[in-house]
PDB file of C-alpha atoms in Angstrom:
ATOM      1  CA  UNK P   1     157.844  76.182 -31.611  1.00 40.00           C
ATOM      2  CA  UNK P   2     158.179  73.380 -29.208  1.00 39.00           C
ATOM      3  CA  UNK P   3     154.319  72.677 -30.700  1.00 42.00           C
ATOM      4  CA  UNK P   4     155.406  72.227 -33.441  1.00 40.00           C
ATOM      5  CA  UNK P   5     154.821  68.498 -34.823  1.00 39.00           C
ATOM      6  CA  UNK P   6     157.745  67.665 -37.039  1.00 43.00           C
ATOM      7  CA  UNK P   7     157.066  67.183 -40.773  1.00 39.00           C
ATOM      8  CA  UNK P   8     158.071  63.420 -41.254  1.00 39.00           C
ATOM      9  CA  UNK P   9     155.604  61.778 -38.140  1.00 40.00           C
ATOM     10  CA  UNK P  10     152.483  64.171 -39.743  1.00 39.00           C
ATOM     11  CA  UNK P  11     152.794  62.214 -43.876  1.00 41.00           C
ATOM     12  CA  UNK P  12     150.349  59.277 -44.893  1.00 38.00           C
ATOM     13  CA  UNK P  13     150.543  56.051 -44.213  1.00 37.00           C
ATOM     14  CA  UNK P  14     149.248  55.424 -47.185  1.00 33.00           C
ATOM     15  CA  UNK P  15     151.909  57.683 -48.848  1.00 35.00           C
ATOM     16  CA  UNK P  16     154.775  56.418 -47.080  1.00 36.00           C
ATOM     17  CA  UNK P  17     153.690  52.061 -47.175  1.00 35.00           C
ATOM     18  CA  UNK P  18     154.584  51.720 -50.684  1.00 35.00           C
ATOM     19  CA  UNK P  19     158.434  53.414 -50.436  1.00 34.00           C
ATOM     20  CA  UNK P  20     159.241  52.273 -47.168  1.00 34.00           C
ATOM     21  CA  UNK P  21     157.678  48.637 -47.934  1.00 33.00           C
ATOM     22  CA  UNK P  22     159.677  48.148 -50.936  1.00 33.00           C
ATOM     23  CA  UNK P  23     162.866  49.343 -49.600  1.00 35.00           C
ATOM     24  CA  UNK P  24     162.321  47.212 -46.854  1.00 30.00           C
ATOM     25  CA  UNK P  25     161.573  44.211 -48.401  1.00 30.00           C
ATOM     26  CA  UNK P  26     163.784  44.356 -51.534  1.00 26.00           C
ATOM     27  CA  UNK P  27     166.855  45.195 -49.175  1.00 31.00           C
ATOM     28  CA  UNK P  28     166.308  43.388 -45.697  1.00 36.00           C
ATOM     29  CA  UNK P  29     164.631  40.640 -46.842  1.00 32.00           C
ATOM     30  CA  UNK P  30     162.306  40.710 -43.679  1.00 34.00           C
ATOM     31  CA  UNK P  31     158.806  41.991 -42.962  1.00 37.00           C
ATOM     32  CA  UNK P  32     158.282  44.848 -40.686  1.00 40.00           C
ATOM     33  CA  UNK P  33     154.532  45.540 -38.573  1.00 41.00           C
ATOM     34  CA  UNK P  34     153.243  49.177 -39.275  1.00 36.00           C
ATOM     35  CA  UNK P  35     154.747  51.171 -36.431  1.00 34.00           C
ATOM     36  CA  UNK P  36     158.533  49.763 -37.526  1.00 45.00           C
ATOM     37  CA  UNK P  37     157.715  51.337 -40.905  1.00 44.00           C
ATOM     38  CA  UNK P  38     156.329  54.765 -39.127  1.00 45.00           C
ATOM     39  CA  UNK P  39     159.317  54.913 -36.771  1.00 64.00           C
ATOM     40  CA  UNK P  40     163.032  54.873 -38.066  1.00 71.00           C
ATOM     41  CA  UNK P  41     162.667  54.467 -41.760  1.00 85.00           C
ATOM     42  CA  UNK P  42     159.939  57.080 -42.161  1.00 89.00           C
ATOM     43  CA  UNK P  43     162.480  59.382 -40.614  1.00 91.00           C
ATOM     44  CA  UNK P  44     165.643  58.480 -42.235  1.00 92.00           C
ATOM     45  CA  UNK P  45     163.528  58.592 -46.004  1.00 94.00           C
ATOM     46  CA  UNK P  46     162.254  61.564 -45.664  1.00 94.00           C
ATOM     47  CA  UNK P  47     165.690  63.373 -44.056  1.00 95.00           C
ATOM     48  CA  UNK P  48     167.246  61.429 -47.510  1.00 95.00           C
ATOM     49  CA  UNK P  49     164.674  63.255 -49.462  1.00 95.00           C
ATOM     50  CA  UNK P  50     165.190  66.453 -47.298  1.00 95.00           C
ATOM     51  CA  UNK P  51     168.841  65.859 -48.906  1.00 96.00           C
ATOM     52  CA  UNK P  52     168.519  64.995 -52.123  1.00 96.00           C
ATOM     53  CA  UNK P  53     166.105  67.753 -52.926  1.00 96.00           C
ATOM     54  CA  UNK P  54     168.659  70.544 -50.997  1.00 95.00           C
ATOM     55  CA  UNK P  55     171.264  69.151 -53.786  1.00 95.00           C
ATOM     56  CA  UNK P  56     168.749  69.475 -56.389  1.00 94.00           C
ATOM     57  CA  UNK P  57     168.342  72.957 -55.226  1.00 93.00           C
ATOM     58  CA  UNK P  58     164.116  72.513 -54.435  1.00 95.00           C
ATOM     59  CA  UNK P  59     165.118  72.974 -50.633  1.00 94.00           C
ATOM     60  CA  UNK P  60     166.390  76.558 -50.911  1.00 93.00           C
ATOM     61  CA  UNK P  61     167.141  78.771 -48.351  1.00 91.00           C
ATOM     62  CA  UNK P  62     167.131  77.319 -45.138  1.00 92.00           C
ATOM     63  CA  UNK P  63     168.587  78.555 -42.018  1.00 93.00           C
ATOM     64  CA  UNK P  64     169.301  75.717 -40.411  1.00 95.00           C
ATOM     65  CA  UNK P  65     168.762  71.754 -41.106  1.00 96.00           C
ATOM     66  CA  UNK P  66     165.857  70.399 -39.547  1.00 95.00           C
ATOM     67  CA  UNK P  67     166.467  69.275 -36.036  1.00 94.00           C
ATOM     68  CA  UNK P  68     165.039  65.632 -36.815  1.00 94.00           C
ATOM     69  CA  UNK P  69     168.005  64.841 -39.400  1.00 95.00           C
ATOM     70  CA  UNK P  70     170.673  66.330 -37.374  1.00 96.00           C
ATOM     71  CA  UNK P  71     172.290  62.914 -37.140  1.00 95.00           C
ATOM     72  CA  UNK P  72     171.430  61.888 -40.895  1.00 96.00           C
ATOM     73  CA  UNK P  73     172.823  64.703 -41.795  1.00 97.00           C
ATOM     74  CA  UNK P  74     176.135  64.436 -39.754  1.00 96.00           C
ATOM     75  CA  UNK P  75     175.986  60.625 -40.727  1.00 96.00           C
ATOM     76  CA  UNK P  76     176.256  61.594 -44.346  1.00 96.00           C
ATOM     77  CA  UNK P  77     178.778  64.469 -44.122  1.00 96.00           C
ATOM     78  CA  UNK P  78     181.187  61.964 -42.099  1.00 96.00           C
ATOM     79  CA  UNK P  79     180.589  58.895 -44.040  1.00 96.00           C
ATOM     80  CA  UNK P  80     182.044  56.414 -46.668  1.00 96.00           C
ATOM     81  CA  UNK P  81     178.944  57.852 -48.972  1.00 96.00           C
ATOM     82  CA  UNK P  82     179.519  61.432 -48.763  1.00 96.00           C
ATOM     83  CA  UNK P  83     183.161  60.605 -49.960  1.00 96.00           C
ATOM     84  CA  UNK P  84     181.838  58.460 -52.968  1.00 97.00           C
ATOM     85  CA  UNK P  85     179.449  60.925 -53.435  1.00 97.00           C
ATOM     86  CA  UNK P  86     182.379  64.027 -54.107  1.00 97.00           C
ATOM     87  CA  UNK P  87     184.667  61.397 -56.035  1.00 97.00           C
ATOM     88  CA  UNK P  88     181.181  60.807 -58.589  1.00 97.00           C
ATOM     89  CA  UNK P  89     181.435  64.382 -59.616  1.00 97.00           C
ATOM     90  CA  UNK P  90     185.271  64.845 -59.953  1.00 97.00           C
ATOM     91  CA  UNK P  91     184.797  61.189 -62.301  1.00 96.00           C
ATOM     92  CA  UNK P  92     182.081  63.373 -64.189  1.00 96.00           C
ATOM     93  CA  UNK P  93     184.600  65.885 -64.635  1.00 96.00           C
ATOM     94  CA  UNK P  94     187.479  64.194 -65.799  1.00 95.00           C
ATOM     95  CA  UNK P  95     185.602  62.402 -68.079  1.00 94.00           C
ATOM     96  CA  UNK P  96     184.126  65.686 -69.772  1.00 94.00           C
ATOM     97  CA  UNK P  97     187.387  66.518 -69.820  1.00 92.00           C
ATOM     98  CA  UNK P  98     188.500  64.153 -71.715  1.00 89.00           C
ATOM     99  CA  UNK P  99     186.799  64.692 -74.388  1.00 84.00           C
ATOM    100  CA  UNK P 100     185.104  67.778 -73.976  1.00 78.00           C
ATOM    101  CA  UNK P 101     187.518  71.112 -74.698  1.00 76.00           C
ATOM    102  CA  UNK P 102     189.045  72.097 -78.108  1.00 77.00           C
ATOM    103  CA  UNK P 103     191.868  74.432 -75.828  1.00 80.00           C
ATOM    104  CA  UNK P 104     193.088  77.111 -76.769  1.00 74.00           C
ATOM    105  CA  UNK P 105     196.268  76.698 -75.417  1.00 78.00           C
ATOM    106  CA  UNK P 106     196.999  80.680 -75.718  1.00 86.00           C
ATOM    107  CA  UNK P 107     196.202  81.466 -71.908  1.00 88.00           C
ATOM    108  CA  UNK P 108     192.531  82.020 -72.136  1.00 92.00           C
ATOM    109  CA  UNK P 109     191.149  78.446 -70.860  1.00 93.00           C
ATOM    110  CA  UNK P 110     189.961  78.613 -67.367  1.00 95.00           C
ATOM    111  CA  UNK P 111     188.518  76.814 -65.052  1.00 97.00           C
ATOM    112  CA  UNK P 112     186.508  78.303 -61.587  1.00 98.00           C
ATOM    113  CA  UNK P 113     186.928  76.792 -58.165  1.00 98.00           C
ATOM    114  CA  UNK P 114     184.856  77.873 -54.962  1.00 98.00           C
ATOM    115  CA  UNK P 115     186.786  77.171 -51.858  1.00 98.00           C
ATOM    116  CA  UNK P 116     184.489  76.559 -48.544  1.00 98.00           C
ATOM    117  CA  UNK P 117     183.309  73.096 -49.384  1.00 97.00           C
ATOM    118  CA  UNK P 118     185.034  73.061 -52.298  1.00 98.00           C
ATOM    119  CA  UNK P 119     188.735  72.860 -52.456  1.00 98.00           C
ATOM    120  CA  UNK P 120     188.833  73.089 -48.258  1.00 98.00           C
ATOM    121  CA  UNK P 121     186.727  71.315 -45.526  1.00 98.00           C
ATOM    122  CA  UNK P 122     184.767  73.098 -43.048  1.00 97.00           C
ATOM    123  CA  UNK P 123     183.648  69.656 -41.866  1.00 97.00           C
ATOM    124  CA  UNK P 124     185.426  70.328 -38.495  1.00 96.00           C
ATOM    125  CA  UNK P 125     184.133  73.471 -37.398  1.00 96.00           C
ATOM    126  CA  UNK P 126     180.744  72.142 -38.209  1.00 95.00           C
ATOM    127  CA  UNK P 127     181.418  69.986 -36.457  1.00 94.00           C
ATOM    128  CA  UNK P 128     180.627  72.095 -32.953  1.00 91.00           C
ATOM    129  CA  UNK P 129     177.711  73.322 -34.572  1.00 92.00           C
ATOM    130  CA  UNK P 130     175.293  70.290 -35.137  1.00 93.00           C
ATOM    131  CA  UNK P 131     176.495  69.985 -38.811  1.00 94.00           C
ATOM    132  CA  UNK P 132     174.018  73.237 -39.856  1.00 94.00           C
ATOM    133  CA  UNK P 133     171.860  71.893 -36.746  1.00 93.00           C
ATOM    134  CA  UNK P 134     172.811  75.704 -35.171  1.00 92.00           C
ATOM    135  CA  UNK P 135     171.801  79.106 -36.546  1.00 90.00           C
ATOM    136  CA  UNK P 136     175.538  79.973 -38.133  1.00 86.00           C
ATOM    137  CA  UNK P 137     177.472  82.660 -36.241  1.00 87.00           C
ATOM    138  CA  UNK P 138     179.750  84.954 -38.655  1.00 90.00           C
ATOM    139  CA  UNK P 139     182.466  85.694 -36.494  1.00 94.00           C
ATOM    140  CA  UNK P 140     182.879  81.694 -35.126  1.00 95.00           C
ATOM    141  CA  UNK P 141     183.160  80.880 -39.138  1.00 95.00           C
ATOM    142  CA  UNK P 142     185.843  83.887 -39.643  1.00 96.00           C
ATOM    143  CA  UNK P 143     187.574  83.313 -36.370  1.00 96.00           C
ATOM    144  CA  UNK P 144     187.827  79.442 -38.018  1.00 97.00           C
ATOM    145  CA  UNK P 145     188.499  80.799 -41.579  1.00 98.00           C
ATOM    146  CA  UNK P 146     191.606  83.040 -40.428  1.00 98.00           C
ATOM    147  CA  UNK P 147     192.762  79.899 -38.388  1.00 97.00           C
ATOM    148  CA  UNK P 148     193.764  78.391 -41.849  1.00 98.00           C
ATOM    149  CA  UNK P 149     193.449  75.047 -39.971  1.00 97.00           C
ATOM    150  CA  UNK P 150     189.946  74.082 -42.873  1.00 98.00           C
ATOM    151  CA  UNK P 151     191.975  70.828 -44.682  1.00 98.00           C
ATOM    152  CA  UNK P 152     191.859  69.820 -48.374  1.00 98.00           C
ATOM    153  CA  UNK P 153     188.855  67.506 -49.816  1.00 98.00           C
ATOM    154  CA  UNK P 154     191.540  65.418 -51.156  1.00 97.00           C
ATOM    155  CA  UNK P 155     189.228  64.818 -54.380  1.00 96.00           C
ATOM    156  CA  UNK P 156     189.428  68.351 -55.346  1.00 98.00           C
ATOM    157  CA  UNK P 157     193.067  68.708 -54.456  1.00 98.00           C
ATOM    158  CA  UNK P 158     193.938  66.033 -56.919  1.00 97.00           C
ATOM    159  CA  UNK P 159     191.028  67.645 -60.061  1.00 97.00           C
ATOM    160  CA  UNK P 160     192.927  70.693 -59.384  1.00 98.00           C
ATOM    161  CA  UNK P 161     196.428  69.309 -59.989  1.00 97.00           C
ATOM    162  CA  UNK P 162     194.897  67.586 -63.112  1.00 96.00           C
ATOM    163  CA  UNK P 163     193.345  70.528 -64.963  1.00 96.00           C
ATOM    164  CA  UNK P 164     196.539  72.601 -63.787  1.00 96.00           C
ATOM    165  CA  UNK P 165     198.492  70.344 -65.512  1.00 94.00           C
ATOM    166  CA  UNK P 166     195.860  70.563 -68.698  1.00 92.00           C
ATOM    167  CA  UNK P 167     197.346  74.308 -69.134  1.00 92.00           C
ATOM    168  CA  UNK P 168     194.080  75.158 -67.591  1.00 95.00           C
ATOM    169  CA  UNK P 169     194.005  79.129 -66.304  1.00 97.00           C
ATOM    170  CA  UNK P 170     192.197  78.019 -62.472  1.00 98.00           C
ATOM    171  CA  UNK P 171     190.471  81.185 -60.552  1.00 98.00           C
ATOM    172  CA  UNK P 172     189.246  81.057 -57.327  1.00 98.00           C
ATOM    173  CA  UNK P 173     186.325  83.214 -56.991  1.00 98.00           C
ATOM    174  CA  UNK P 174     185.127  82.811 -53.100  1.00 97.00           C
ATOM    175  CA  UNK P 175     181.938  84.266 -51.025  1.00 95.00           C
ATOM    176  CA  UNK P 176     184.738  84.892 -47.840  1.00 96.00           C
ATOM    177  CA  UNK P 177     185.715  88.291 -47.242  1.00 96.00           C
ATOM    178  CA  UNK P 178     188.184  90.217 -48.449  1.00 96.00           C
ATOM    179  CA  UNK P 179     189.654  90.997 -45.344  1.00 96.00           C
ATOM    180  CA  UNK P 180     190.314  86.966 -44.847  1.00 97.00           C
ATOM    181  CA  UNK P 181     192.480  86.739 -47.967  1.00 98.00           C
ATOM    182  CA  UNK P 182     196.144  86.367 -45.815  1.00 98.00           C
ATOM    183  CA  UNK P 183     194.650  83.679 -43.731  1.00 98.00           C
ATOM    184  CA  UNK P 184     193.226  81.919 -46.877  1.00 98.00           C
ATOM    185  CA  UNK P 185     196.332  82.264 -49.055  1.00 98.00           C
ATOM    186  CA  UNK P 186     197.807  80.368 -45.776  1.00 98.00           C
ATOM    187  CA  UNK P 187     195.561  77.760 -46.130  1.00 98.00           C
ATOM    188  CA  UNK P 188     195.422  77.050 -49.218  1.00 98.00           C
ATOM    189  CA  UNK P 189     198.947  76.472 -49.753  1.00 98.00           C
ATOM    190  CA  UNK P 190     200.109  74.830 -46.432  1.00 98.00           C
ATOM    191  CA  UNK P 191     197.663  71.571 -47.823  1.00 98.00           C
ATOM    192  CA  UNK P 192     198.840  71.526 -51.313  1.00 97.00           C
ATOM    193  CA  UNK P 193     197.120  74.343 -53.708  1.00 98.00           C
ATOM    194  CA  UNK P 194     199.661  76.043 -55.845  1.00 96.00           C
ATOM    195  CA  UNK P 195     199.735  77.627 -59.048  1.00 96.00           C
ATOM    196  CA  UNK P 196     196.467  79.141 -59.325  1.00 97.00           C
ATOM    197  CA  UNK P 197     195.517  82.592 -61.303  1.00 97.00           C
ATOM    198  CA  UNK P 198     193.567  84.434 -58.638  1.00 97.00           C
ATOM    199  CA  UNK P 199     191.846  84.299 -56.164  1.00 98.00           C
ATOM    200  CA  UNK P 200     188.371  86.665 -55.775  1.00 98.00           C
ATOM    201  CA  UNK P 201     187.034  87.694 -52.507  1.00 97.00           C
ATOM    202  CA  UNK P 202     184.536  90.190 -51.741  1.00 95.00           C
ATOM    203  CA  UNK P 203     185.631  93.459 -50.984  1.00 93.00           C
ATOM    204  CA  UNK P 204     183.489  96.709 -49.466  1.00 91.00           C
ATOM    205  CA  UNK P 205     181.269  97.167 -52.465  1.00 90.00           C
ATOM    206  CA  UNK P 206     180.571  93.929 -52.764  1.00 90.00           C
ATOM    207  CA  UNK P 207     178.691  93.990 -49.295  1.00 86.00           C
ATOM    208  CA  UNK P 208     174.806  93.555 -49.677  1.00 85.00           C
ATOM    209  CA  UNK P 209     174.785  91.865 -52.580  1.00 90.00           C
ATOM    210  CA  UNK P 210     173.916  88.197 -52.799  1.00 93.00           C
ATOM    211  CA  UNK P 211     176.648  85.678 -53.647  1.00 94.00           C
ATOM    212  CA  UNK P 212     175.261  84.779 -57.035  1.00 93.00           C
ATOM    213  CA  UNK P 213     175.078  88.190 -58.123  1.00 95.00           C
ATOM    214  CA  UNK P 214     179.104  88.603 -56.413  1.00 96.00           C
ATOM    215  CA  UNK P 215     179.965  85.319 -58.668  1.00 96.00           C
ATOM    216  CA  UNK P 216     178.282  86.851 -62.224  1.00 96.00           C
ATOM    217  CA  UNK P 217     179.684  90.178 -61.784  1.00 96.00           C
ATOM    218  CA  UNK P 218     183.433  88.107 -60.970  1.00 96.00           C
ATOM    219  CA  UNK P 219     182.551  85.999 -64.377  1.00 96.00           C
ATOM    220  CA  UNK P 220     182.019  88.296 -66.294  1.00 96.00           C
ATOM    221  CA  UNK P 221     185.220  90.214 -65.554  1.00 96.00           C
ATOM    222  CA  UNK P 222     186.612  86.902 -66.732  1.00 97.00           C
ATOM    223  CA  UNK P 223     184.651  86.545 -69.807  1.00 96.00           C
ATOM    224  CA  UNK P 224     185.337  90.563 -70.441  1.00 96.00           C
ATOM    225  CA  UNK P 225     189.408  89.799 -70.408  1.00 96.00           C
ATOM    226  CA  UNK P 226     188.675  87.206 -72.912  1.00 95.00           C
ATOM    227  CA  UNK P 227     188.501  84.265 -70.624  1.00 95.00           C
ATOM    228  CA  UNK P 228     186.260  80.917 -72.003  1.00 94.00           C
ATOM    229  CA  UNK P 229     185.401  79.116 -68.805  1.00 95.00           C
ATOM    230  CA  UNK P 230     185.081  75.311 -69.843  1.00 94.00           C
ATOM    231  CA  UNK P 231     183.433  74.585 -66.046  1.00 95.00           C
ATOM    232  CA  UNK P 232     182.999  75.710 -62.742  1.00 97.00           C
ATOM    233  CA  UNK P 233     183.307  72.790 -59.631  1.00 98.00           C
ATOM    234  CA  UNK P 234     181.678  74.407 -56.463  1.00 97.00           C
ATOM    235  CA  UNK P 235     178.866  73.067 -53.259  1.00 97.00           C
ATOM    236  CA  UNK P 236     176.473  76.008 -53.974  1.00 95.00           C
ATOM    237  CA  UNK P 237     174.049  76.310 -56.887  1.00 94.00           C
ATOM    238  CA  UNK P 238     175.133  80.403 -55.900  1.00 94.00           C
ATOM    239  CA  UNK P 239     178.027  79.806 -57.698  1.00 94.00           C
ATOM    240  CA  UNK P 240     176.884  79.178 -60.535  1.00 92.00           C
ATOM    241  CA  UNK P 241     173.192  80.728 -61.517  1.00 90.00           C
ATOM    242  CA  UNK P 242     173.028  83.326 -64.173  1.00 88.00           C
ATOM    243  CA  UNK P 243     174.884  84.445 -66.660  1.00 92.00           C
ATOM    244  CA  UNK P 244     177.424  83.624 -68.132  1.00 87.00           C
ATOM    245  CA  UNK P 245     177.682  80.306 -67.450  1.00 86.00           C
ATOM    246  CA  UNK P 246     180.525  78.033 -68.444  1.00 85.00           C
ATOM    247  CA  UNK P 247     180.529  75.021 -70.755  1.00 84.00           C
ATOM    248  CA  UNK P 248     179.583  72.992 -67.307  1.00 91.00           C
ATOM    249  CA  UNK P 249     179.172  72.876 -63.967  1.00 95.00           C
ATOM    250  CA  UNK P 250     179.193  70.193 -61.559  1.00 97.00           C
ATOM    251  CA  UNK P 251     178.033  70.660 -58.233  1.00 97.00           C
ATOM    252  CA  UNK P 252     179.941  68.732 -54.637  1.00 98.00           C
ATOM    253  CA  UNK P 253     177.489  67.538 -51.826  1.00 97.00           C
ATOM    254  CA  UNK P 254     176.940  69.600 -48.857  1.00 97.00           C
ATOM    255  CA  UNK P 255     173.664  68.997 -46.835  1.00 94.00           C
ATOM    256  CA  UNK P 256     174.908  71.730 -43.587  1.00 95.00           C
ATOM    257  CA  UNK P 257     174.382  74.895 -45.334  1.00 94.00           C
ATOM    258  CA  UNK P 258     172.685  77.111 -47.805  1.00 93.00           C
ATOM    259  CA  UNK P 259     174.716  80.458 -49.242  1.00 92.00           C
ATOM    260  CA  UNK P 260     172.142  82.511 -51.769  1.00 85.00           C
TER     261      UNK P 260
END
């Protein structure tokens, strides 16, 4: 593996030059020589393209962030841009809620939230693991979850309360294991989440299932009980895939890991 050349060094200058050159000249209003173009700027463009393709679900199933992109992902996940992107998603949810829904008002209106990096932030944990650059240690992440120290994502907390105030029942569907129920509930309550209708966690029967299949089955149970799912907010595409589908799906940014 040590002899592998990072992809960004293999990209043809003919392909990169129009994009890098345009970005350099328009935004920075200065010229650059060929070495500068093919150096830090090319790496930044490659890593940003990788990150965006993770978000749109073209890059799937990765176990670690590419080593050459660790610093880029770190900067993004701790930046004002990450907050701005998250807030934009939340504003789109609010816009949707302002005009979309003929709420029944009979207790059957439902909304689904994921938990990790949707309501609670795991960024403090991933700081110790190169923001996804190191392969995830499942024992370590469960110990982190048991600590109940994950902070709330403030944009999600505000949305959570807005949806609750509309009389829509909130259901939490997480890929966490059932043995983490108590610390998960404690963590959610401590940081301000109150009044959800249920928290679904993976039981023994769900071990070995793909997360997408497990979440499909959880949604189906809600539909079978007569609920109308107006929307889902999550940070992983596995929260949205398959039937039944809600009216709308809203993805929050997360380039640190992929859950299938």
